[in-house]
């Protein structure tokens, strides 16, 4: 019995040590670089007209770029490094660092969040995947490999959607409706992220409220409410508020940047840089806040191929210039699609909140933070300082209430 107890304690210590173990210098570098990628990619996407909601995981995009570097020859690996700001990083350190970072931040057990993630590389039915590429891409990026026949496009699309649904526990049943380019290599990321709040919203504190999408469209959706102590900063000069809400185990934080009133987010997006975000966060103070957030699931699919091309990945996405011959040994593929499909769910569950604070002086006259109009949000990892998600909520799912000039 004594021996069993000793063994159990040793295992617990080893588990705790593994969770507290610092990232390697290579993983820390890639965490920092992926955070910069977050803003570069977001701004590139935000220029797109008619694009409403945005939801991307920069650490997943960075890993996808790592996969492209594995697949590519000629200048493709160097272009990947340039996009990641990792020009001086050795290839082996790039892949090892990205692999370690993604493994660490997506450890849903340690972080007490739900994060289901699947990545798959699709190639034409005529392709033969090279053994070396399959092994290295699985080792570093946990990528599945599959052939697909787009001569039967309906069946091919059904197969892709079925895989995405399975990878996310049914949260992405049929997001991809069509594809324009089906003659190359496709990388698809499918993920479902549901944070577990450090302090829960009470499940009964939910009611239907209005969300102002724009001046001519208002929708009805459930809003959840709670009062607590949260880091907050009001930028009066720029007429915006920045709220931070810790997620379970305090290993990551939801950051919401919201203008005073409903307006297009272009003005805020021009302000949004990594340096500016750090400045806002450094000025936050813990204050009593009455917070109301949409209780919604946001399903968003982006084809990042064009945006990554604009950031400098020009060779791999060009059918005439691409050399992805590490995939099959033949120079007959280009990167036709980089589908990044995500479901983000904000719900009430979390740790039990501390009721003792409600009788304190600090909780008197809480400031209202009412997220009933478009805002920008980020999920920041507190250990690696990487950005797990960045996006904007412009048009959540809800029932239209009015649509008038």
Short mmCIF file of C-alpha atoms in Angstrom, two decimals:
data_model
loop_
_atom_site.label_atom_id
_atom_site.label_comp_id
_atom_site.label_asym_id
_atom_site.label_seq_id
_atom_site.Cartn_x
_atom_site.Cartn_y
_atom_site.Cartn_z
CA UNK A 1 0.00 0.00 0.00
CA UNK A 2 2.85 2.33 0.90
CA UNK A 3 4.55 1.61 -2.43
CA UNK A 4 1.30 2.36 -4.31
CA UNK A 5 0.96 5.68 -2.48
CA UNK A 6 4.55 6.65 -3.29
CA UNK A 7 4.10 5.77 -6.96
CA UNK A 8 0.85 7.77 -7.12
CA UNK A 9 2.50 10.81 -5.56
CA UNK A 10 5.42 10.57 -7.99
CA UNK A 11 3.05 10.45 -10.95
CA UNK A 12 1.15 13.48 -9.64
CA UNK A 13 4.40 15.41 -9.21
CA UNK A 14 5.53 14.44 -12.72
CA UNK A 15 2.18 15.53 -14.19
CA UNK A 16 2.31 18.86 -12.36
CA UNK A 17 5.91 19.38 -13.43
CA UNK A 18 5.05 18.70 -17.07
CA UNK A 19 2.27 21.28 -16.95
CA UNK A 20 4.54 23.88 -15.32
CA UNK A 21 7.50 23.15 -17.58
CA UNK A 22 8.54 26.23 -19.49
CA UNK A 23 8.38 26.22 -23.26
CA UNK A 24 11.62 25.68 -25.11
CA UNK A 25 13.28 28.73 -26.66
CA UNK A 26 12.15 27.55 -30.10
CA UNK A 27 8.50 27.25 -29.03
CA UNK A 28 8.68 30.62 -27.24
CA UNK A 29 10.02 32.21 -30.42
CA UNK A 30 7.21 30.74 -32.49
CA UNK A 31 4.65 31.85 -29.90
CA UNK A 32 5.93 35.41 -30.21
CA UNK A 33 6.01 35.25 -34.01
CA UNK A 34 2.53 33.76 -34.27
CA UNK A 35 1.21 36.64 -32.14
CA UNK A 36 2.58 39.09 -34.69
CA UNK A 37 1.05 36.98 -37.46
CA UNK A 38 -2.32 37.35 -35.73
CA UNK A 39 -2.45 41.10 -36.35
CA UNK A 40 -0.98 40.93 -39.85
CA UNK A 41 -3.48 38.33 -40.98
CA UNK A 42 -6.43 39.97 -39.24
CA UNK A 43 -5.75 43.33 -40.91
CA UNK A 44 -5.37 41.68 -44.31
CA UNK A 45 -8.71 39.91 -43.89
CA UNK A 46 -10.49 42.97 -42.48
CA UNK A 47 -9.93 44.82 -45.76
CA UNK A 48 -12.23 42.34 -47.51
CA UNK A 49 -15.55 43.94 -48.40
CA UNK A 50 -18.72 42.17 -47.30
CA UNK A 51 -16.82 40.03 -44.78
CA UNK A 52 -18.70 40.21 -41.49
CA UNK A 53 -17.53 37.84 -38.76
CA UNK A 54 -13.86 36.90 -38.54
CA UNK A 55 -12.54 33.99 -36.48
CA UNK A 56 -9.01 32.63 -36.86
CA UNK A 57 -6.53 30.79 -34.65
CA UNK A 58 -3.07 32.27 -35.32
CA UNK A 59 -1.25 29.31 -33.71
CA UNK A 60 -3.13 26.94 -36.01
CA UNK A 61 -2.41 29.14 -39.03
CA UNK A 62 1.27 29.18 -38.06
CA UNK A 63 1.24 25.38 -37.92
CA UNK A 64 -0.40 25.26 -41.33
CA UNK A 65 2.39 27.44 -42.67
CA UNK A 66 4.86 25.01 -41.14
CA UNK A 67 3.17 22.22 -43.07
CA UNK A 68 3.52 24.22 -46.29
CA UNK A 69 7.24 24.63 -45.56
CA UNK A 70 7.53 20.85 -45.19
CA UNK A 71 5.75 20.36 -48.51
CA UNK A 72 7.59 23.01 -50.51
CA UNK A 73 10.89 23.38 -52.29
CA UNK A 74 12.54 26.33 -54.05
CA UNK A 75 11.69 29.56 -52.19
CA UNK A 76 8.54 28.28 -50.45
CA UNK A 77 10.18 27.43 -47.08
CA UNK A 78 11.91 30.83 -46.99
CA UNK A 79 8.62 32.57 -47.84
CA UNK A 80 6.93 30.71 -44.98
CA UNK A 81 9.63 31.91 -42.61
CA UNK A 82 9.24 35.48 -43.86
CA UNK A 83 5.47 35.40 -43.24
CA UNK A 84 6.16 34.05 -39.74
CA UNK A 85 8.96 36.56 -39.12
CA UNK A 86 11.31 33.62 -38.59
CA UNK A 87 13.90 34.19 -41.31
CA UNK A 88 16.83 33.26 -39.07
CA UNK A 89 15.20 30.16 -37.55
CA UNK A 90 16.58 26.80 -38.68
CA UNK A 91 14.10 24.44 -40.34
CA UNK A 92 14.29 21.85 -37.57
CA UNK A 93 13.75 24.51 -34.92
CA UNK A 94 10.80 25.97 -36.85
CA UNK A 95 8.95 22.66 -37.00
CA UNK A 96 9.86 21.54 -33.49
CA UNK A 97 8.89 24.93 -32.03
CA UNK A 98 5.53 25.07 -33.83
CA UNK A 99 4.74 21.48 -32.84
CA UNK A 100 5.53 22.12 -29.17
CA UNK A 101 3.54 25.36 -29.11
CA UNK A 102 0.41 23.86 -30.66
CA UNK A 103 0.58 20.81 -28.39
CA UNK A 104 0.91 23.01 -25.33
CA UNK A 105 -1.83 25.55 -26.02
CA UNK A 106 -4.36 22.99 -27.27
CA UNK A 107 -4.04 20.81 -24.16
CA UNK A 108 -7.71 21.09 -23.24
CA UNK A 109 -7.34 18.96 -20.09
CA UNK A 110 -4.68 21.18 -18.53
CA UNK A 111 -6.53 24.32 -19.56
CA UNK A 112 -10.05 23.12 -18.76
CA UNK A 113 -11.46 24.28 -22.08
CA UNK A 114 -13.01 22.40 -24.96
CA UNK A 115 -10.82 22.58 -28.03
CA UNK A 116 -11.38 19.98 -30.72
CA UNK A 117 -8.97 20.37 -33.62
CA UNK A 118 -8.51 18.41 -36.80
CA UNK A 119 -6.15 19.11 -39.72
CA UNK A 120 -6.17 17.30 -43.04
CA UNK A 121 -4.29 17.59 -46.31
CA UNK A 122 -6.36 16.64 -49.33
CA UNK A 123 -4.78 15.78 -52.66
CA UNK A 124 -6.23 14.74 -56.02
CA UNK A 125 -7.21 11.08 -56.37
CA UNK A 126 -4.23 10.54 -58.70
CA UNK A 127 -1.64 11.49 -56.07
CA UNK A 128 0.66 9.15 -54.14
CA UNK A 129 1.80 10.66 -50.85
CA UNK A 130 5.53 10.31 -50.17
CA UNK A 131 6.22 8.27 -47.03
CA UNK A 132 8.73 10.76 -45.66
CA UNK A 133 6.31 13.66 -45.98
CA UNK A 134 3.47 11.71 -44.36
CA UNK A 135 5.66 10.78 -41.40
CA UNK A 136 7.09 14.26 -40.81
CA UNK A 137 3.74 16.06 -41.22
CA UNK A 138 2.09 13.66 -38.76
CA UNK A 139 4.99 13.99 -36.34
CA UNK A 140 5.05 17.77 -36.22
CA UNK A 141 1.50 18.83 -37.12
CA UNK A 142 -0.71 15.78 -36.51
CA UNK A 143 -2.05 16.06 -40.05
CA UNK A 144 -4.22 13.46 -41.71
CA UNK A 145 -3.79 12.75 -45.42
CA UNK A 146 -6.54 11.93 -47.86
CA UNK A 147 -7.16 11.65 -51.59
CA UNK A 148 -10.35 13.13 -53.00
CA UNK A 149 -12.05 12.95 -56.38
CA UNK A 150 -13.58 16.27 -57.35
CA UNK A 151 -14.98 14.90 -60.56
CA UNK A 152 -17.90 14.03 -58.30
CA UNK A 153 -17.98 17.38 -56.54
CA UNK A 154 -21.16 16.74 -54.56
CA UNK A 155 -19.77 13.56 -53.01
CA UNK A 156 -16.39 15.23 -52.38
CA UNK A 157 -17.98 18.16 -50.53
CA UNK A 158 -20.11 15.77 -48.47
CA UNK A 159 -16.99 13.83 -47.50
CA UNK A 160 -15.17 16.99 -46.39
CA UNK A 161 -18.12 18.22 -44.35
CA UNK A 162 -18.55 14.81 -42.73
CA UNK A 163 -14.91 14.82 -41.65
CA UNK A 164 -15.18 18.36 -40.26
CA UNK A 165 -18.31 17.45 -38.31
CA UNK A 166 -16.64 14.37 -36.85
CA UNK A 167 -13.49 16.33 -35.94
CA UNK A 168 -15.48 18.94 -34.01
CA UNK A 169 -18.04 16.75 -32.29
CA UNK A 170 -20.80 17.79 -34.67
CA UNK A 171 -20.24 21.53 -34.25
CA UNK A 172 -19.41 22.10 -37.94
CA UNK A 173 -22.01 20.00 -39.78
CA UNK A 174 -22.00 21.74 -43.17
CA UNK A 175 -19.99 24.95 -43.27
CA UNK A 176 -18.32 24.46 -46.67
CA UNK A 177 -20.89 24.80 -49.44
CA UNK A 178 -18.59 25.00 -52.45
CA UNK A 179 -14.99 25.45 -53.61
CA UNK A 180 -13.79 27.41 -56.62
CA UNK A 181 -10.40 25.72 -56.98
CA UNK A 182 -10.30 21.94 -56.77
CA UNK A 183 -7.19 21.13 -58.80
CA UNK A 184 -4.48 21.34 -56.15
CA UNK A 185 -3.51 20.49 -52.61
CA UNK A 186 -5.97 21.59 -49.92
CA UNK A 187 -5.20 22.10 -46.25
CA UNK A 188 -8.25 22.14 -44.01
CA UNK A 189 -8.35 23.03 -40.31
CA UNK A 190 -11.58 22.31 -38.46
CA UNK A 191 -11.90 23.34 -34.83
CA UNK A 192 -14.40 23.88 -32.02
CA UNK A 193 -13.46 26.08 -29.07
CA UNK A 194 -15.59 26.50 -25.96
CA UNK A 195 -14.02 28.31 -23.01
CA UNK A 196 -14.71 27.36 -19.43
CA UNK A 197 -14.97 30.62 -17.51
CA UNK A 198 -12.78 31.18 -14.47
CA UNK A 199 -16.01 32.30 -12.83
CA UNK A 200 -19.23 31.07 -14.34
CA UNK A 201 -22.25 32.97 -15.56
CA UNK A 202 -25.34 31.73 -13.74
CA UNK A 203 -27.43 29.67 -16.16
CA UNK A 204 -30.60 31.43 -15.03
CA UNK A 205 -29.13 34.86 -15.73
CA UNK A 206 -29.86 34.60 -19.46
CA UNK A 207 -32.55 36.40 -21.41
CA UNK A 208 -33.32 37.56 -24.93
CA UNK A 209 -31.92 40.96 -25.81
CA UNK A 210 -31.20 42.97 -28.95
CA UNK A 211 -27.92 43.13 -30.84
CA UNK A 212 -27.38 46.04 -33.24
CA UNK A 213 -25.60 44.66 -36.32
CA UNK A 214 -25.80 48.01 -38.09
CA UNK A 215 -28.18 50.97 -38.25
CA UNK A 216 -30.72 49.10 -40.38
CA UNK A 217 -30.51 45.65 -38.77
CA UNK A 218 -31.23 44.57 -35.21
CA UNK A 219 -31.44 40.93 -34.13
CA UNK A 220 -32.67 39.15 -31.03
CA UNK A 221 -30.37 36.71 -29.26
CA UNK A 222 -29.79 35.33 -25.75
CA UNK A 223 -27.50 37.41 -23.56
CA UNK A 224 -25.86 36.14 -20.37
CA UNK A 225 -25.14 38.43 -17.46
CA UNK A 226 -22.93 38.48 -14.39
CA UNK A 227 -21.27 40.95 -12.05
CA UNK A 228 -17.68 40.53 -10.90
CA UNK A 229 -14.23 42.03 -10.64
CA UNK A 230 -12.47 42.24 -14.00
CA UNK A 231 -9.49 44.08 -15.52
CA UNK A 232 -10.91 47.02 -17.46
CA UNK A 233 -9.69 50.10 -19.29
CA UNK A 234 -11.66 52.89 -20.88
CA UNK A 235 -9.85 54.72 -23.66
CA UNK A 236 -11.78 57.98 -23.61
CA UNK A 237 -9.71 59.54 -26.37
CA UNK A 238 -10.58 56.73 -28.78
CA UNK A 239 -14.07 56.12 -27.35
CA UNK A 240 -13.65 52.42 -26.63
CA UNK A 241 -13.48 49.97 -23.74
CA UNK A 242 -11.19 46.99 -23.18
CA UNK A 243 -12.37 44.20 -20.89
CA UNK A 244 -10.41 41.09 -19.88
CA UNK A 245 -12.14 37.96 -18.60
CA UNK A 246 -9.97 35.08 -17.34
CA UNK A 247 -10.75 31.57 -18.50
CA UNK A 248 -10.45 28.46 -16.36
CA UNK A 249 -7.19 27.88 -14.48
CA UNK A 250 -6.25 31.45 -15.47
CA UNK A 251 -4.15 30.03 -18.30
CA UNK A 252 -5.82 32.16 -20.96
CA UNK A 253 -7.88 35.33 -21.14
CA UNK A 254 -10.72 36.60 -23.30
CA UNK A 255 -10.12 40.23 -24.29
CA UNK A 256 -12.96 42.27 -25.77
CA UNK A 257 -12.40 45.64 -27.47
CA UNK A 258 -15.67 47.48 -28.00
CA UNK A 259 -16.53 50.99 -29.17
CA UNK A 260 -18.84 53.08 -27.04
CA UNK A 261 -21.65 52.83 -29.56
CA UNK A 262 -22.59 50.78 -32.57
CA UNK A 263 -20.34 51.69 -35.52
CA UNK A 264 -18.39 49.94 -38.28
CA UNK A 265 -15.25 48.44 -36.77
CA UNK A 266 -12.91 50.00 -39.32
CA UNK A 267 -11.94 52.82 -36.96
CA UNK A 268 -11.00 50.42 -34.16
CA UNK A 269 -9.18 48.13 -36.55
CA UNK A 270 -6.94 50.99 -37.66
CA UNK A 271 -5.96 51.43 -34.02
CA UNK A 272 -5.41 47.74 -33.37
CA UNK A 273 -1.75 46.77 -33.31
CA UNK A 274 0.17 44.47 -31.03
CA UNK A 275 1.84 47.46 -29.37
CA UNK A 276 -1.49 49.24 -28.90
CA UNK A 277 -3.09 46.16 -27.38
CA UNK A 278 -0.22 45.80 -24.92
CA UNK A 279 -0.63 49.48 -24.02
CA UNK A 280 -4.37 49.06 -23.37
CA UNK A 281 -3.80 45.96 -21.26
CA UNK A 282 -1.06 47.65 -19.21
CA UNK A 283 -3.55 50.37 -18.25
CA UNK A 284 -6.30 48.02 -17.10
CA UNK A 285 -7.41 48.08 -13.49
CA UNK A 286 -9.56 45.54 -11.70
CA UNK A 287 -13.02 47.04 -11.33
CA UNK A 288 -16.55 45.97 -10.48
CA UNK A 289 -18.21 45.21 -13.82
CA UNK A 290 -21.73 44.22 -14.79
CA UNK A 291 -21.00 42.19 -17.92
CA UNK A 292 -23.51 41.13 -20.58
CA UNK A 293 -22.27 38.93 -23.45
CA UNK A 294 -24.04 37.16 -26.30
CA UNK A 295 -24.64 33.49 -25.48
CA UNK A 296 -23.99 32.29 -28.99
CA UNK A 297 -22.11 29.89 -31.20
CA UNK A 298 -20.15 31.56 -33.98
CA UNK A 299 -19.41 29.31 -36.97
CA UNK A 300 -17.05 30.88 -39.50
CA UNK A 301 -15.17 29.48 -42.48
CA UNK A 302 -12.35 31.31 -44.26
CA UNK A 303 -10.24 30.33 -47.24
CA UNK A 304 -6.90 31.85 -46.25
CA UNK A 305 -5.09 31.03 -49.49
CA UNK A 306 -5.48 34.54 -50.92
CA UNK A 307 -4.67 36.32 -47.65
CA UNK A 308 -1.51 34.29 -47.07
CA UNK A 309 -0.50 35.13 -50.63
CA UNK A 310 -0.91 38.82 -49.84
CA UNK A 311 1.32 38.38 -46.78
CA UNK A 312 4.11 36.94 -48.92
CA UNK A 313 3.35 33.26 -49.55
CA UNK A 314 3.27 33.89 -53.28
CA UNK A 315 4.97 30.83 -54.75
CA UNK A 316 3.00 27.95 -53.21
CA UNK A 317 -0.36 29.49 -54.18
CA UNK A 318 0.63 30.12 -57.81
CA UNK A 319 -0.23 27.19 -60.05
CA UNK A 320 2.49 28.15 -62.55
CA UNK A 321 5.29 28.58 -59.98
CA UNK A 322 4.50 26.20 -57.11
CA UNK A 323 6.85 23.40 -56.19
CA UNK A 324 5.25 21.27 -53.48
CA UNK A 325 7.04 18.17 -54.68
CA UNK A 326 7.87 16.96 -51.17
CA UNK A 327 4.21 15.87 -50.94
CA UNK A 328 4.42 13.30 -53.72
CA UNK A 329 7.83 13.56 -55.29
CA UNK A 330 6.32 15.29 -58.31
CA UNK A 331 6.05 18.99 -59.12
CA UNK A 332 2.36 18.82 -60.01
CA UNK A 333 0.59 20.50 -57.10
CA UNK A 334 -0.05 24.01 -55.85
CA UNK A 335 -1.82 25.21 -52.71
CA UNK A 336 -5.35 25.71 -54.01
CA UNK A 337 -7.15 26.13 -50.67
CA UNK A 338 -6.33 26.78 -47.03
CA UNK A 339 -9.70 26.33 -45.38
CA UNK A 340 -9.78 27.52 -41.78
CA UNK A 341 -13.15 26.63 -40.27
CA UNK A 342 -14.01 27.37 -36.65
CA UNK A 343 -16.89 27.18 -34.22
CA UNK A 344 -16.65 29.32 -31.08
CA UNK A 345 -19.24 28.89 -28.37
CA UNK A 346 -19.78 31.25 -25.47
CA UNK A 347 -21.94 29.69 -22.78
CA UNK A 348 -22.45 29.97 -19.03
CA UNK A 349 -20.37 27.07 -17.53
CA UNK A 350 -17.30 27.81 -15.45
CA UNK A 351 -15.92 27.63 -11.93
CA UNK A 352 -18.18 28.63 -9.06
CA UNK A 353 -17.86 32.35 -8.41
CA UNK A 354 -16.82 33.90 -5.12
CA UNK A 355 -20.03 35.18 -3.52
CA UNK A 356 -18.21 36.90 -0.66
CA UNK A 357 -17.16 39.80 -2.88
CA UNK A 358 -20.73 41.00 -3.34
CA UNK A 359 -20.86 42.46 0.17
CA UNK A 360 -17.63 44.40 -0.29
CA UNK A 361 -17.30 48.10 -0.98
CA UNK A 362 -15.51 47.34 -4.26
CA UNK A 363 -18.70 45.92 -5.76
CA UNK A 364 -20.78 49.03 -5.27
CA UNK A 365 -21.90 50.80 -8.44
CA UNK A 366 -20.45 48.37 -10.99
CA UNK A 367 -19.70 49.72 -14.44
CA UNK A 368 -21.82 48.34 -17.28
CA UNK A 369 -20.15 46.43 -20.13
CA UNK A 370 -22.98 45.58 -22.50
CA UNK A 371 -21.80 43.82 -25.68
CA UNK A 372 -24.86 44.52 -27.81
CA UNK A 373 -23.05 45.79 -30.93
CA UNK A 374 -20.02 44.72 -33.04
CA UNK A 375 -16.73 44.23 -31.23
CA UNK A 376 -13.23 42.77 -31.65
CA UNK A 377 -12.08 39.92 -29.42
CA UNK A 378 -8.96 37.87 -28.71
CA UNK A 379 -8.17 34.82 -26.62
CA UNK A 380 -4.63 35.27 -25.31
CA UNK A 381 -2.55 32.51 -23.77
CA UNK A 382 -1.09 33.75 -20.50
CA UNK A 383 1.92 31.43 -20.46
CA UNK A 384 3.27 31.57 -24.01
CA UNK A 385 1.79 35.05 -24.76
CA UNK A 386 0.53 33.63 -28.05
CA UNK A 387 -2.92 34.49 -29.39
CA UNK A 388 -5.14 31.44 -29.55
CA UNK A 389 -7.95 33.23 -31.39
CA UNK A 390 -8.57 36.66 -32.86
CA UNK A 391 -11.74 37.81 -34.52
CA UNK A 392 -14.69 40.12 -34.62
CA UNK A 393 -18.34 39.56 -33.90
CA UNK A 394 -20.39 41.66 -36.29
CA UNK A 395 -23.41 39.51 -37.08
CA UNK A 396 -24.05 36.67 -34.62
CA UNK A 397 -26.83 34.17 -35.23
CA UNK A 398 -30.14 35.62 -34.15
CA UNK A 399 -33.67 36.42 -35.21
CA UNK A 400 -34.01 39.55 -37.33
CA UNK A 401 -36.05 42.20 -35.56
CA UNK A 402 -35.97 45.04 -38.07
CA UNK A 403 -34.45 45.87 -41.42
CA UNK A 404 -35.27 49.34 -42.55
CA UNK A 405 -33.65 52.44 -44.01
#
